[in-house]
Amino acid sequence: MENKNKSKAKPFLKWAGGKGQLAEAFLKFYPEELVKNKIENYYEPFVGGGAVFFDIAQRYHIKSAFLFDINEELILVYKVIQSDVESLIGHLYKLKHHYLNLDESRQKDFYYKVRQDFNSSKNRMNFNRYSKKWIPRAAQIIFLNRTCFNGLFRFNSKGEFNVPQGRYKNPKILDEDNLVRVSELLQIALIEHVDFRRVEKMVMKNSFMYFDPPYRPISKTSSFTSYSRNKFDDDEQIELAEMFSRLDKKEVKLMLSNSDPKNTNDADDFFDELYKNYHIFRVPAKRMINSNASKRQEVNEIVVTNYPVL
């Protein structure tokens, strides 16, 4: 961060619903206290690809970050990058070198072999205690994410990664410089595999919390709430809104984003009713996970804050 010529750290995984494209648009929604460097603690209960954290950590002077997610595989990668990025880079280099030196047919075989090894070894992993075994698994996750179809990060009900191989001539399997920069940023972070409900008791004063939950589907064909084996339906959205209200009473600065149901149904007031006591904005964004690039049209997302936005 001290070197102005150094490229900014960015998400290390492709992420459906990632906020990289909205980073600039989000600037006007951040609380004034954050912009003036008066907020010390940053919380994300659904860290996902981490685009908002990376932007905030490099733009403002937060002292501590608390990054949480229900997906244990995702948290595993974050912790490996935080604790042992050089070893991770070594494993990724081997995967990259091997994969890119294969012809198309053997690349396909290699992809499915890595996917099979990844899924079959899950039962031997202890996700509650850091281990050197986490490092090759983190490398497999990044490799699969970078070479799978459409960069999806999706698991079935058994917790198995089930995305087929994608077609890329030269996928970016290893971005060494970015991983090092991400590791540097993560040194201020507490990273944990927890359900969002448990975060409420952890929040300290002088904090800003950003919620980016699995989005409510705006159509039957756009549903993508299974980046982990846990479903996130309207009941969970309501629970989250209730938690939002309780944290508001504790004077925590809060911001939330979600899909806008009105993209497909003008009469759908689900979020307008759920957050009617707060400030609701609509922000244009491009839908990025449709397999047909021509159908990745611009849609609105909602942003909710518990503070006025100038």
Short mmCIF file of N, CA and C in Angstrom, two decimals, residues 198-299:
data_model
loop_
_atom_site.label_atom_id
_atom_site.label_comp_id
_atom_site.label_asym_id
_atom_site.label_seq_id
_atom_site.Cartn_x
_atom_site.Cartn_y
_atom_site.Cartn_z
N ARG A 198 -23.83 -15.84 14.02
CA ARG A 198 -22.88 -15.78 15.13
C ARG A 198 -22.07 -14.49 15.15
N VAL A 199 -22.11 -13.76 14.07
CA VAL A 199 -21.27 -12.55 13.98
C VAL A 199 -21.80 -11.44 14.87
N GLU A 200 -23.10 -11.44 15.10
CA GLU A 200 -23.74 -10.35 15.85
C GLU A 200 -23.08 -10.12 17.21
N LYS A 201 -22.74 -11.19 17.90
CA LYS A 201 -22.16 -11.07 19.24
C LYS A 201 -20.70 -10.63 19.21
N MET A 202 -20.07 -10.67 18.05
CA MET A 202 -18.65 -10.34 17.95
C MET A 202 -18.39 -8.86 17.66
N VAL A 203 -19.44 -8.14 17.31
CA VAL A 203 -19.24 -6.78 16.80
C VAL A 203 -18.86 -5.81 17.91
N MET A 204 -17.80 -5.05 17.66
CA MET A 204 -17.33 -4.04 18.60
C MET A 204 -17.83 -2.66 18.19
N LYS A 205 -17.64 -1.69 19.08
CA LYS A 205 -18.01 -0.32 18.76
C LYS A 205 -17.08 0.23 17.67
N ASN A 206 -17.49 1.33 17.09
CA ASN A 206 -16.70 2.00 16.06
C ASN A 206 -16.45 1.06 14.88
N SER A 207 -17.55 0.46 14.38
CA SER A 207 -17.43 -0.56 13.34
C SER A 207 -18.34 -0.26 12.17
N PHE A 208 -17.92 -0.78 11.02
CA PHE A 208 -18.73 -0.76 9.79
C PHE A 208 -18.87 -2.19 9.32
N MET A 209 -20.10 -2.60 9.02
CA MET A 209 -20.35 -3.97 8.56
C MET A 209 -21.04 -3.93 7.20
N TYR A 210 -20.48 -4.72 6.29
CA TYR A 210 -21.08 -4.84 4.95
C TYR A 210 -21.61 -6.24 4.77
N PHE A 211 -22.89 -6.35 4.41
CA PHE A 211 -23.54 -7.63 4.16
C PHE A 211 -23.67 -7.87 2.66
N ASP A 212 -23.16 -8.99 2.20
CA ASP A 212 -23.33 -9.39 0.79
C ASP A 212 -23.79 -10.83 0.76
N PRO A 213 -25.03 -11.09 1.20
CA PRO A 213 -25.51 -12.47 1.31
C PRO A 213 -25.74 -13.10 -0.05
N PRO A 214 -25.91 -14.42 -0.10
CA PRO A 214 -26.34 -15.03 -1.36
C PRO A 214 -27.60 -14.33 -1.84
N TYR A 215 -27.60 -13.94 -3.10
CA TYR A 215 -28.67 -13.09 -3.61
C TYR A 215 -29.99 -13.85 -3.76
N ARG A 216 -31.06 -13.12 -3.51
CA ARG A 216 -32.39 -13.66 -3.76
C ARG A 216 -32.57 -13.76 -5.27
N PRO A 217 -32.93 -14.93 -5.80
CA PRO A 217 -33.07 -15.09 -7.26
C PRO A 217 -34.11 -14.13 -7.82
N ILE A 218 -33.77 -13.50 -8.96
CA ILE A 218 -34.75 -12.60 -9.60
C ILE A 218 -35.56 -13.34 -10.67
N SER A 219 -35.19 -14.62 -10.92
CA SER A 219 -35.99 -15.45 -11.83
C SER A 219 -35.67 -16.89 -11.52
N LYS A 220 -36.47 -17.80 -12.03
CA LYS A 220 -36.24 -19.22 -11.78
C LYS A 220 -34.93 -19.70 -12.37
N THR A 221 -34.48 -19.07 -13.44
CA THR A 221 -33.26 -19.52 -14.11
C THR A 221 -32.02 -18.81 -13.61
N SER A 222 -32.16 -17.78 -12.77
CA SER A 222 -30.99 -17.03 -12.32
C SER A 222 -30.54 -17.44 -10.93
N SER A 223 -31.19 -18.42 -10.34
CA SER A 223 -30.85 -18.80 -8.97
C SER A 223 -29.41 -19.29 -8.87
N PHE A 224 -28.68 -18.65 -7.95
CA PHE A 224 -27.34 -19.13 -7.65
C PHE A 224 -27.07 -18.88 -6.18
N THR A 225 -27.62 -19.75 -5.33
CA THR A 225 -27.44 -19.61 -3.89
C THR A 225 -26.66 -20.78 -3.32
N SER A 226 -26.11 -21.64 -4.17
CA SER A 226 -25.45 -22.85 -3.70
C SER A 226 -23.94 -22.82 -3.89
N TYR A 227 -23.32 -21.71 -3.45
CA TYR A 227 -21.87 -21.71 -3.46
C TYR A 227 -21.34 -22.51 -2.27
N SER A 228 -22.23 -22.90 -1.37
CA SER A 228 -21.93 -23.87 -0.33
C SER A 228 -23.11 -24.84 -0.29
N ARG A 229 -23.03 -25.84 0.56
CA ARG A 229 -24.13 -26.82 0.63
C ARG A 229 -25.35 -26.22 1.34
N ASN A 230 -25.18 -25.07 1.97
CA ASN A 230 -26.25 -24.45 2.73
C ASN A 230 -27.11 -23.57 1.84
N LYS A 231 -28.41 -23.75 1.92
CA LYS A 231 -29.34 -22.92 1.15
C LYS A 231 -29.55 -21.59 1.87
N PHE A 232 -29.90 -20.57 1.11
CA PHE A 232 -30.18 -19.26 1.69
C PHE A 232 -31.46 -18.76 1.03
N ASP A 233 -32.59 -18.98 1.71
CA ASP A 233 -33.88 -18.65 1.12
C ASP A 233 -34.48 -17.41 1.79
N ASP A 234 -35.76 -17.16 1.55
CA ASP A 234 -36.39 -15.95 2.08
C ASP A 234 -36.40 -15.93 3.60
N ASP A 235 -36.49 -17.08 4.23
CA ASP A 235 -36.46 -17.11 5.70
C ASP A 235 -35.14 -16.57 6.22
N GLU A 236 -34.04 -16.96 5.56
CA GLU A 236 -32.73 -16.45 5.96
C GLU A 236 -32.60 -14.96 5.65
N GLN A 237 -33.18 -14.52 4.54
CA GLN A 237 -33.15 -13.09 4.22
C GLN A 237 -33.87 -12.30 5.31
N ILE A 238 -34.97 -12.83 5.80
CA ILE A 238 -35.72 -12.17 6.87
C ILE A 238 -34.92 -12.16 8.16
N GLU A 239 -34.29 -13.29 8.50
CA GLU A 239 -33.43 -13.34 9.69
C GLU A 239 -32.31 -12.31 9.61
N LEU A 240 -31.75 -12.18 8.43
CA LEU A 240 -30.67 -11.22 8.24
C LEU A 240 -31.17 -9.79 8.45
N ALA A 241 -32.36 -9.49 7.95
CA ALA A 241 -32.94 -8.16 8.14
C ALA A 241 -33.19 -7.88 9.62
N GLU A 242 -33.61 -8.89 10.36
CA GLU A 242 -33.83 -8.72 11.80
C GLU A 242 -32.51 -8.46 12.51
N MET A 243 -31.46 -9.13 12.10
CA MET A 243 -30.13 -8.89 12.66
C MET A 243 -29.66 -7.48 12.30
N PHE A 244 -29.91 -7.05 11.08
CA PHE A 244 -29.59 -5.70 10.63
C PHE A 244 -30.23 -4.67 11.58
N SER A 245 -31.49 -4.89 11.93
CA SER A 245 -32.21 -3.98 12.81
C SER A 245 -31.61 -3.94 14.21
N ARG A 246 -31.24 -5.12 14.72
CA ARG A 246 -30.64 -5.16 16.07
C ARG A 246 -29.29 -4.46 16.09
N LEU A 247 -28.50 -4.66 15.06
CA LEU A 247 -27.20 -4.01 15.01
C LEU A 247 -27.34 -2.50 14.82
N ASP A 248 -28.37 -2.08 14.12
CA ASP A 248 -28.64 -0.66 13.96
C ASP A 248 -28.84 0.00 15.32
N LYS A 249 -29.54 -0.69 16.21
CA LYS A 249 -29.79 -0.14 17.55
C LYS A 249 -28.50 -0.04 18.36
N LYS A 250 -27.48 -0.80 17.96
CA LYS A 250 -26.18 -0.73 18.63
C LYS A 250 -25.27 0.31 17.99
N GLU A 251 -25.83 1.05 17.05
CA GLU A 251 -25.12 2.15 16.38
C GLU A 251 -23.92 1.68 15.55
N VAL A 252 -24.04 0.46 15.01
CA VAL A 252 -23.04 -0.02 14.05
C VAL A 252 -23.43 0.50 12.68
N LYS A 253 -22.45 1.00 11.92
CA LYS A 253 -22.73 1.45 10.56
C LYS A 253 -22.91 0.22 9.67
N LEU A 254 -24.03 0.18 8.93
CA LEU A 254 -24.40 -1.02 8.18
C LEU A 254 -24.69 -0.70 6.72
N MET A 255 -24.23 -1.61 5.86
CA MET A 255 -24.54 -1.51 4.43
C MET A 255 -24.80 -2.92 3.92
N LEU A 256 -25.82 -3.07 3.09
CA LEU A 256 -26.20 -4.39 2.56
C LEU A 256 -26.50 -4.25 1.07
N SER A 257 -26.14 -5.28 0.31
CA SER A 257 -26.52 -5.32 -1.10
C SER A 257 -27.25 -6.62 -1.40
N ASN A 258 -28.09 -6.58 -2.41
CA ASN A 258 -28.82 -7.77 -2.82
C ASN A 258 -29.37 -7.53 -4.23
N SER A 259 -29.95 -8.57 -4.80
CA SER A 259 -30.60 -8.44 -6.10
C SER A 259 -31.87 -7.61 -5.93
N ASP A 260 -32.30 -7.00 -6.99
CA ASP A 260 -33.53 -6.20 -6.96
C ASP A 260 -34.65 -6.99 -7.63
N PRO A 261 -35.64 -7.46 -6.86
CA PRO A 261 -36.74 -8.24 -7.45
C PRO A 261 -37.50 -7.48 -8.53
N LYS A 262 -37.44 -6.16 -8.47
CA LYS A 262 -38.18 -5.36 -9.43
C LYS A 262 -37.59 -5.42 -10.84
N ASN A 263 -36.44 -6.05 -10.98
CA ASN A 263 -35.90 -6.26 -12.32
C ASN A 263 -36.86 -7.06 -13.18
N THR A 264 -37.58 -7.99 -12.54
CA THR A 264 -38.48 -8.86 -13.28
C THR A 264 -39.94 -8.73 -12.86
N ASN A 265 -40.16 -8.09 -11.70
CA ASN A 265 -41.54 -7.96 -11.22
C ASN A 265 -41.69 -6.64 -10.46
N ASP A 266 -42.26 -5.67 -11.09
CA ASP A 266 -42.41 -4.34 -10.48
C ASP A 266 -43.21 -4.37 -9.18
N ALA A 267 -44.01 -5.41 -9.02
CA ALA A 267 -44.86 -5.49 -7.83
C ALA A 267 -44.17 -6.20 -6.67
N ASP A 268 -42.97 -6.71 -6.88
CA ASP A 268 -42.27 -7.45 -5.82
C ASP A 268 -41.57 -6.47 -4.89
N ASP A 269 -42.16 -6.25 -3.73
CA ASP A 269 -41.65 -5.30 -2.74
C ASP A 269 -40.93 -5.98 -1.59
N PHE A 270 -40.41 -7.18 -1.82
CA PHE A 270 -39.82 -7.96 -0.73
C PHE A 270 -38.81 -7.15 0.06
N PHE A 271 -37.80 -6.60 -0.61
CA PHE A 271 -36.76 -5.87 0.10
C PHE A 271 -37.21 -4.46 0.50
N ASP A 272 -38.08 -3.87 -0.30
CA ASP A 272 -38.59 -2.54 0.06
C ASP A 272 -39.36 -2.60 1.38
N GLU A 273 -40.08 -3.68 1.59
CA GLU A 273 -40.79 -3.86 2.86
C GLU A 273 -39.84 -4.28 3.98
N LEU A 274 -38.92 -5.16 3.64
CA LEU A 274 -38.01 -5.70 4.66
C LEU A 274 -37.13 -4.60 5.26
N TYR A 275 -36.74 -3.65 4.43
CA TYR A 275 -35.83 -2.59 4.90
C TYR A 275 -36.48 -1.20 4.79
N LYS A 276 -37.78 -1.15 5.00
CA LYS A 276 -38.52 0.10 4.82
C LYS A 276 -38.10 1.19 5.80
N ASN A 277 -37.47 0.82 6.90
CA ASN A 277 -37.04 1.81 7.89
C ASN A 277 -35.65 2.35 7.61
N TYR A 278 -35.07 1.94 6.49
CA TYR A 278 -33.69 2.33 6.19
C TYR A 278 -33.61 2.99 4.81
N HIS A 279 -32.43 3.30 4.41
CA HIS A 279 -32.22 3.98 3.13
C HIS A 279 -31.96 2.93 2.05
N ILE A 280 -32.79 2.93 1.00
CA ILE A 280 -32.69 1.93 -0.07
C ILE A 280 -32.35 2.65 -1.38
N PHE A 281 -31.33 2.12 -2.05
CA PHE A 281 -30.90 2.68 -3.32
C PHE A 281 -30.85 1.56 -4.36
N ARG A 282 -30.93 1.94 -5.60
CA ARG A 282 -30.81 0.98 -6.70
C ARG A 282 -29.63 1.35 -7.57
N VAL A 283 -28.78 0.34 -7.84
CA VAL A 283 -27.52 0.58 -8.53
C VAL A 283 -27.46 -0.33 -9.75
N PRO A 284 -27.16 0.19 -10.93
CA PRO A 284 -27.04 -0.68 -12.11
C PRO A 284 -25.79 -1.55 -12.05
N ALA A 285 -25.94 -2.81 -12.41
CA ALA A 285 -24.82 -3.76 -12.42
C ALA A 285 -25.03 -4.70 -13.59
N LYS A 286 -23.94 -5.31 -14.04
CA LYS A 286 -24.04 -6.25 -15.15
C LYS A 286 -24.04 -7.67 -14.61
N ARG A 287 -25.06 -8.44 -15.00
CA ARG A 287 -25.12 -9.84 -14.58
C ARG A 287 -24.03 -10.60 -15.31
N MET A 288 -23.14 -11.29 -14.53
CA MET A 288 -21.93 -11.84 -15.12
C MET A 288 -21.89 -13.36 -15.23
N ILE A 289 -22.91 -14.10 -14.74
CA ILE A 289 -22.76 -15.55 -14.69
C ILE A 289 -23.60 -16.29 -15.71
N ASN A 290 -24.27 -15.56 -16.59
CA ASN A 290 -25.00 -16.24 -17.66
C ASN A 290 -24.01 -16.87 -18.63
N SER A 291 -24.24 -18.12 -19.04
CA SER A 291 -23.31 -18.81 -19.93
C SER A 291 -23.27 -18.15 -21.31
N ASN A 292 -24.34 -17.44 -21.65
CA ASN A 292 -24.39 -16.71 -22.91
C ASN A 292 -24.00 -15.26 -22.66
N ALA A 293 -22.83 -14.86 -23.16
CA ALA A 293 -22.32 -13.51 -22.87
C ALA A 293 -23.29 -12.43 -23.31
N SER A 294 -24.04 -12.68 -24.38
CA SER A 294 -24.95 -11.66 -24.90
C SER A 294 -26.12 -11.42 -23.95
N LYS A 295 -26.35 -12.34 -23.01
CA LYS A 295 -27.46 -12.20 -22.07
C LYS A 295 -27.02 -11.66 -20.72
N ARG A 296 -25.74 -11.26 -20.61
CA ARG A 296 -25.27 -10.68 -19.36
C ARG A 296 -25.63 -9.20 -19.33
N GLN A 297 -26.92 -8.95 -19.26
CA GLN A 297 -27.42 -7.60 -19.40
C GLN A 297 -27.30 -6.84 -18.09
N GLU A 298 -27.51 -5.53 -18.18
CA GLU A 298 -27.47 -4.69 -17.00
C GLU A 298 -28.77 -4.83 -16.23
N VAL A 299 -28.64 -4.99 -14.93
CA VAL A 299 -29.79 -5.08 -14.03
C VAL A 299 -29.52 -4.19 -12.83
#
